[in-house]
Coordinates of C-alpha atoms in Angstrom, one line a residue:
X618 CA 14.3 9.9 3.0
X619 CA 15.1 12.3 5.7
X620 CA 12.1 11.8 8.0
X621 CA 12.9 8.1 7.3
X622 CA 16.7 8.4 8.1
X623 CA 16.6 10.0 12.0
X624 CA 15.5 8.7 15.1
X625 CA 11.9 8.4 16.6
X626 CA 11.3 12.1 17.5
X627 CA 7.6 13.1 18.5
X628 CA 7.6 15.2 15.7
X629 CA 8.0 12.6 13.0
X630 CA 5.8 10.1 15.1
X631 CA 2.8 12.8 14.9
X632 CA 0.1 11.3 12.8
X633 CA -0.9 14.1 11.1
X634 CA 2.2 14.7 9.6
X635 CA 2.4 11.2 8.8
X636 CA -1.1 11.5 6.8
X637 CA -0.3 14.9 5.4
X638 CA 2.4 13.1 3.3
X639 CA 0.2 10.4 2.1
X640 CA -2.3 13.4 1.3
X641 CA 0.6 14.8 -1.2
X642 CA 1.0 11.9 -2.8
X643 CA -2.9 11.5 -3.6
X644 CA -2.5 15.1 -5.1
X645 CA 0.4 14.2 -7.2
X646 CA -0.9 10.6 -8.1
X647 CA -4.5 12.4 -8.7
X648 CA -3.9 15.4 -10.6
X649 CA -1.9 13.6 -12.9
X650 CA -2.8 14.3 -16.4
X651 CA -3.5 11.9 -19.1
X652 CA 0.5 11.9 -20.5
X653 CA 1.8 10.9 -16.8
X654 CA 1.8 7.1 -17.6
X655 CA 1.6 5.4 -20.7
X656 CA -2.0 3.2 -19.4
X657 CA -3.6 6.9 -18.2
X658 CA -5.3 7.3 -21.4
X659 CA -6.5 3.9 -21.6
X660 CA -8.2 4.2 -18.1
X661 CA -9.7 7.7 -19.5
X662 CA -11.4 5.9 -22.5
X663 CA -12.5 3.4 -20.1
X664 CA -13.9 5.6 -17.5
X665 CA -15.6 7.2 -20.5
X666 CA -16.9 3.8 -22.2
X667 CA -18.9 2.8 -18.8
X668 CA -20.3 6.3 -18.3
X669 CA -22.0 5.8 -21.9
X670 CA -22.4 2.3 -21.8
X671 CA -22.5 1.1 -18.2
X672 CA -20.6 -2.5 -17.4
X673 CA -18.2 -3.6 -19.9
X674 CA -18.2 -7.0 -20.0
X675 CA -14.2 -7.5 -20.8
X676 CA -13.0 -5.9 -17.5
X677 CA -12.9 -7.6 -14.7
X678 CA -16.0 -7.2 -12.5
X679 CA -14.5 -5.2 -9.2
X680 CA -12.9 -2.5 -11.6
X681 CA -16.0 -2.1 -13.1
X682 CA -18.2 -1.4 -10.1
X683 CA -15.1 1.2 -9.3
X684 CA -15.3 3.0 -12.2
X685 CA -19.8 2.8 -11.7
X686 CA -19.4 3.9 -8.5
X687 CA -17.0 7.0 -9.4
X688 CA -19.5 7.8 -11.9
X689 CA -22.6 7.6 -10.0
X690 CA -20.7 10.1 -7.9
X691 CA -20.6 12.6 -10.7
X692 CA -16.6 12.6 -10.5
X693 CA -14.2 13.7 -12.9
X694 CA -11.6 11.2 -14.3
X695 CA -9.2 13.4 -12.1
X696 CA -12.0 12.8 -9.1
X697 CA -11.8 8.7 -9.8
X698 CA -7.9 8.9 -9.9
X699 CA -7.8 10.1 -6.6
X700 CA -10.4 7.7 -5.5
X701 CA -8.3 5.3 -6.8
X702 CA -4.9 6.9 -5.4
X703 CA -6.4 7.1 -1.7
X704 CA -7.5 3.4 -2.0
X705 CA -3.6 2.1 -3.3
X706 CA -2.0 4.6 -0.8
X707 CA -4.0 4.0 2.7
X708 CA -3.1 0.4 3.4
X709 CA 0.5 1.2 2.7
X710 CA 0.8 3.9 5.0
X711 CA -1.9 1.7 7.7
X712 CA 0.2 -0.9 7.6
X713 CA 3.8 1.3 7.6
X714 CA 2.6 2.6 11.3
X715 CA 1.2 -0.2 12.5
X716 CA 4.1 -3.0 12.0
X717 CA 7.2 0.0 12.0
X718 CA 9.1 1.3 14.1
X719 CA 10.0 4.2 12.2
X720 CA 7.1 5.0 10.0
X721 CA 8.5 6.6 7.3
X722 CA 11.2 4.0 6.1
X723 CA 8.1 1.8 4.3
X724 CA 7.4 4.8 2.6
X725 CA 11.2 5.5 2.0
X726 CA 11.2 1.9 0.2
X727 CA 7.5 2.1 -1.6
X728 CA 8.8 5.2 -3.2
X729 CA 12.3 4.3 -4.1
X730 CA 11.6 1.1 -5.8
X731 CA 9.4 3.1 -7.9
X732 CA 5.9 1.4 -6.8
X733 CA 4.2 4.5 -6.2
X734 CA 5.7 5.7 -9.4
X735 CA 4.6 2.9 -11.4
X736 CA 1.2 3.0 -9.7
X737 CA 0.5 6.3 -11.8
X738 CA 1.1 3.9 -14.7
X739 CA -0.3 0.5 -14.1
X740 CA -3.0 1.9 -11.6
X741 CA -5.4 -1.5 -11.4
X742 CA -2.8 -4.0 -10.5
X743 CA -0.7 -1.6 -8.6
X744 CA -3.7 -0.9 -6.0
X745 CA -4.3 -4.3 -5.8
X746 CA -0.6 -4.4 -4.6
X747 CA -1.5 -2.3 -1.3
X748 CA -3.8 -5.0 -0.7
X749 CA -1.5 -8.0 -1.1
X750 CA 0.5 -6.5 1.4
X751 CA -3.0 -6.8 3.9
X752 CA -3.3 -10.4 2.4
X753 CA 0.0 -11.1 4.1
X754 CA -0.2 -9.5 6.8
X755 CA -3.6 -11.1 7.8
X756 CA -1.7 -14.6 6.5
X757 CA 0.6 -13.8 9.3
X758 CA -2.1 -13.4 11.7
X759 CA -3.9 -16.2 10.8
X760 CA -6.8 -14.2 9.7
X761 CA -7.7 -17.1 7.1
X762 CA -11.5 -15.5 6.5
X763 CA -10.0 -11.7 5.7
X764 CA -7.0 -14.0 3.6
X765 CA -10.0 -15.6 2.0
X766 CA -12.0 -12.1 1.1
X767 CA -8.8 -9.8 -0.4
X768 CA -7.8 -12.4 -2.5
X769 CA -11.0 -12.6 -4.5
X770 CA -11.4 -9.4 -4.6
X771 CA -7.9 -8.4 -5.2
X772 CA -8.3 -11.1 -8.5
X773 CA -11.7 -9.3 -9.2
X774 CA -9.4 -6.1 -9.8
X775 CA -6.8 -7.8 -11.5
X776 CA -7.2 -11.0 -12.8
X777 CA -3.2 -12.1 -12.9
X778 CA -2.9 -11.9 -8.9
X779 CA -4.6 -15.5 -8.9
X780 CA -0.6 -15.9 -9.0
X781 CA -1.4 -14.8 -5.3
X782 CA -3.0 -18.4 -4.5
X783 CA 0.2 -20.6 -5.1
X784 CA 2.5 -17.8 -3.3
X785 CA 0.4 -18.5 -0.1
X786 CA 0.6 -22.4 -0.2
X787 CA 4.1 -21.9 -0.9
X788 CA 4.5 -19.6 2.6
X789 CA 3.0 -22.0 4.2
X790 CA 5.4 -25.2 4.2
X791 CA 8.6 -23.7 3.3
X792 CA 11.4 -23.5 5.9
X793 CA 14.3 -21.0 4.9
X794 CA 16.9 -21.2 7.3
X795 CA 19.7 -22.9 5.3
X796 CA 21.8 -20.6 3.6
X797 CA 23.5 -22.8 1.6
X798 CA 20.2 -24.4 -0.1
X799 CA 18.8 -21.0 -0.3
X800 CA 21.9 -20.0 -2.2
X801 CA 21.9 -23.0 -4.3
X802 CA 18.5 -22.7 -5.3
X803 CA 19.0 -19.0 -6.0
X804 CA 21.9 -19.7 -8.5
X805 CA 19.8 -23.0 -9.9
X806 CA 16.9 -20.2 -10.2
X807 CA 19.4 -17.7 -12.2
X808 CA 20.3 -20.1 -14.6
X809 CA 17.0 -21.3 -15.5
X810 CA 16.1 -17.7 -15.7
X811 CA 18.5 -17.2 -18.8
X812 CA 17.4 -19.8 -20.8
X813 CA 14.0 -20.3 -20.2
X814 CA 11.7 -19.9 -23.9
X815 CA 8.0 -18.4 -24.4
X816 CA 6.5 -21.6 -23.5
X817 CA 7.7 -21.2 -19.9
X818 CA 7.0 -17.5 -19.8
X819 CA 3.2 -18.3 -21.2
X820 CA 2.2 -20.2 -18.0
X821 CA 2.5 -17.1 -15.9
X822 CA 1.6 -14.7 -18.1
X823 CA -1.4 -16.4 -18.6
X824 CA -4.2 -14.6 -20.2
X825 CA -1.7 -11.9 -21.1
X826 CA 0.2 -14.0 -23.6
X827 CA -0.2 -11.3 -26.0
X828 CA 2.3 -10.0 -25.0
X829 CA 4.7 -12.4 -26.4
X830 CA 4.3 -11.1 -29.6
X831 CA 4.5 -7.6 -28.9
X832 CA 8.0 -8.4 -27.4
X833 CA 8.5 -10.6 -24.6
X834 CA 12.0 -10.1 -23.4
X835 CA 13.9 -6.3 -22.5
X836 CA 15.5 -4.4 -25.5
X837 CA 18.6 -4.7 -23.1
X838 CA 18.6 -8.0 -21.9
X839 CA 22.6 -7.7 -21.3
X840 CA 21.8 -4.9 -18.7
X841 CA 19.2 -6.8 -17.1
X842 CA 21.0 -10.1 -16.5
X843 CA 23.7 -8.1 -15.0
X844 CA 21.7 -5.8 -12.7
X845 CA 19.7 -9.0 -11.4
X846 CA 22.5 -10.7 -11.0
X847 CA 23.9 -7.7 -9.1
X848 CA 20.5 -7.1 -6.9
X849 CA 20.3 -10.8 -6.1
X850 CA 23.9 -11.2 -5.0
X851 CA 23.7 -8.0 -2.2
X852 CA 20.2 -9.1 -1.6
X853 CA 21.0 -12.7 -0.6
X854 CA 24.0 -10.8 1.6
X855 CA 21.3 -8.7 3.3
X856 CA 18.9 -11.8 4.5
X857 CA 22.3 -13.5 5.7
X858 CA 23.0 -11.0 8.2
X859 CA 19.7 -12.3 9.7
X860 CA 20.2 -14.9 12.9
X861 CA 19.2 -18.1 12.0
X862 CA 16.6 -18.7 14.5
X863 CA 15.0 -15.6 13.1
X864 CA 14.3 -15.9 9.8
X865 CA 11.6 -18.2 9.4
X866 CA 9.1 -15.0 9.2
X867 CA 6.6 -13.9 6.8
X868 CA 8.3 -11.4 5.8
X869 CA 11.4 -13.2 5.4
X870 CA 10.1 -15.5 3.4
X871 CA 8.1 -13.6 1.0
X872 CA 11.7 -12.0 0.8
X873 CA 13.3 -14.8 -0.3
X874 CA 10.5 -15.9 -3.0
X875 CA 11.1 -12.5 -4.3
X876 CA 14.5 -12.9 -5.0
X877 CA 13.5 -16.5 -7.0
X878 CA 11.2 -14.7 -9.0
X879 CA 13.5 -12.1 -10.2
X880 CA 15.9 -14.3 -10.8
X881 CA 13.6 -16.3 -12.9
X882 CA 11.9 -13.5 -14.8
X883 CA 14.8 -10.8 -15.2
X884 CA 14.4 -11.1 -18.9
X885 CA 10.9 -10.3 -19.0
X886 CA 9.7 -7.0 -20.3
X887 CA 6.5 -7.3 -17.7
X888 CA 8.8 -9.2 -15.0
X889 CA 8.3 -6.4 -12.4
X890 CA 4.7 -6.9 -12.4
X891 CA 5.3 -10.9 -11.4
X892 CA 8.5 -9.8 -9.0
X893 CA 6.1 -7.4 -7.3
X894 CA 4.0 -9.7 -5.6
X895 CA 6.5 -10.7 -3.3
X896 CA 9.1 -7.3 -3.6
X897 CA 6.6 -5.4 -1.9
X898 CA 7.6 -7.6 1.2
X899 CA 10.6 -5.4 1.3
X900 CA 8.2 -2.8 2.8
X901 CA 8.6 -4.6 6.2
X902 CA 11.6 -7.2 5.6
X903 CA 14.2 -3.9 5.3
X904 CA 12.9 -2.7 9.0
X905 CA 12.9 -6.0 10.3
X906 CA 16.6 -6.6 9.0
X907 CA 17.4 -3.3 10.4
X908 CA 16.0 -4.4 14.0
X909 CA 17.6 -7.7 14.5
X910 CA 20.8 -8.1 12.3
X911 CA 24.2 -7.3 14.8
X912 CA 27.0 -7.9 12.4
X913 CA 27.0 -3.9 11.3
X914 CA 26.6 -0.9 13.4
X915 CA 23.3 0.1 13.0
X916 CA 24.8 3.6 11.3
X917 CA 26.8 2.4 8.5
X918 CA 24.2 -0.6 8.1
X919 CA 21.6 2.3 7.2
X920 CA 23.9 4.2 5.1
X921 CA 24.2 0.6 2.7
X922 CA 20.6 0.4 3.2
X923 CA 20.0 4.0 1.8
X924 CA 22.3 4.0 -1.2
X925 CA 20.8 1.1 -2.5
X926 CA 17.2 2.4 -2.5
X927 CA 18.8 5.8 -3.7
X928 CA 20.8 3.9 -6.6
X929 CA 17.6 1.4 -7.7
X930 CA 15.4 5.3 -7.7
X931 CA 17.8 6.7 -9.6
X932 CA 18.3 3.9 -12.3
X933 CA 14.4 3.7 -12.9
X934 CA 13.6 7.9 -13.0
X935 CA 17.1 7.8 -15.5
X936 CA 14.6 4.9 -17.3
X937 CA 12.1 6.6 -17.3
X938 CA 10.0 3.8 -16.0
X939 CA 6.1 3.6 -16.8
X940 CA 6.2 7.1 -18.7
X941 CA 5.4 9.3 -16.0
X942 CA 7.7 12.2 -16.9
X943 CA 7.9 14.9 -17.8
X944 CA 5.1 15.2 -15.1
X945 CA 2.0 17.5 -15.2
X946 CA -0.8 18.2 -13.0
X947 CA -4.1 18.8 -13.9
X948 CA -4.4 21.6 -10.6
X949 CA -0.9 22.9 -11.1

């Protein structure tokens, strides 16, 4: 937070700094043992299965070839999780210097809404994430071919980012400059979201409908309807400080679908993992807010910005979120 808080300085602009931190996070993500993350385990038993066995024809096919490829290599399952670790953690920090001014302040925000923390949990669609992020970025750019070859392989990973698909049509056509639609359809959105049944939930759940038996909805839905209501309220504040002939961006309006799809799926006990396909927008929205909102001195407007991220950190590691404490390394 501290390289992320100060001014440009050729210090903190120095790339191997910058890498060196990406580097520790591989060695905590990597050396993680099997307890750090409720899924670790699973992925063990899988690494294990297709060393014996070879491809396992229930797993989707790019996860496979990952896991074939780690084993090929002789690695250990410590080896393949920081394989996998490197490959979730370089696009972010690509991406973080290539589109920010300050380079750390992505970081700040993958860490603090607990993506890298969940990542050491629900490590296949977590990496596929990092490469969402690419997917819009080379959206932006008009880069239809790479658009075109992430997105298969990110649902070759991952099967539920084909969710992906109608997000991109959607960016496409919309126009978001109207606050008071915007706001209108955000409160329409927060309604729906509280009385929506299974039957709506199925749709985007999709093959993972098993899960509505195993409990759909959060043990504290009472919480959760009040915190979303909370985060969608100061978040809708946050894109109006944005000039109006300015926020028809991409990231602006992968914002804004991010805040309909929390609305929509605060109940959800697997909600983050449908909100993250557009929160991880807030990567590069937050800096671009930063840059070209003038209603706030730029120092008290990064203090708000700060104890937000601080307060949503705080409220998942109090959560305990995805099981990854207490923490242990393997190396350590």
């Amino acid at each position: 937070m501290l390289l992320s808080s100060i001014k440009q300085t050729q210090v903190i602009t120095n790339k191997y700094i910058y890498y060196s931190i990406m580097l520790f996070m591989i060695f905590i993500a990597g050396g993680r043992t099997i307890n750090v993350g409720i899924d670790t385990d699973a992925y063990l038993e899988i690494y294990n299965d297709i060393r014996k066995n070879g491809y396992l024809l229930y797993l989707e096919p790019t996860w496979n070839y990952l896991n074939i490829f780690a084993n090929w290599l002789g690695l250990s399952f410590n080896g393949f999780l920081i394989l996998i670790s490197f490959l979730t953690l370089y696009p972010i920090f690509y991406l973080s210097r290539k589109l920010s001014i300050n380079h750390y302040l992505p970081i700040f925000i993958y860490f603090a809404l607990h993506i890298f923390g969940a990542s050491l949990n629900v490590m296949r669609q977590y990496m596929t994430i990092s490469y969402i992020l690419v997917i819009y970025y080379s959206f932006s750019k008009r880069q239809w071919i790479w658009v075109i070859i992430w997105s298969v392989i990110i649902i070759s990973i991952h099967k539920s980012n084909i969710l992906l698909i109608p997000i991109l049509f959607i960016l496409k056509y919309i126009n978001i400059t109207s606050l008071k639609w915007i706001g209108i359809g955000l409160l329409g959105t927060y309604i729906l979201g509280c009385v929506v049944n299974d039957s709506f939930f199925a749709f985007f759940i999709m093959d993972y409908s098993s899960y509505i038996d195993k409990g759909l909805y959060r043990d504290s839905s009472i919480m959760a309807t009040i915190f979303s209501f909370i985060v969608g309220i100061f978040s809708f504040w946050l894109y109006t400080l944005i000039p109006k002939y300015k926020r028809n961006t991409i990231w602006c309006k992968i914002f804004i679908l991010s805040l309909f799809i929390l609305l929509l799926t605060f109940r959800l006990e697997y909600g983050a993992r449908i909100y993250i396909l557009c929160s991880i927008s807030q990567l590069f929205f937050i800096p671009y807010l930063i840059k070209t909102q003038s209603t706030i001195k730029e120092g008290d407007f990064k203090l708000i910005i700060y104890s937000y991220y601080s307060v949503v950190f705080i409220r998942m590691w109090l959560l305990n979120a995805n099981g990854i404490m207490p923490y242990h390394n393997v190396w350590l």
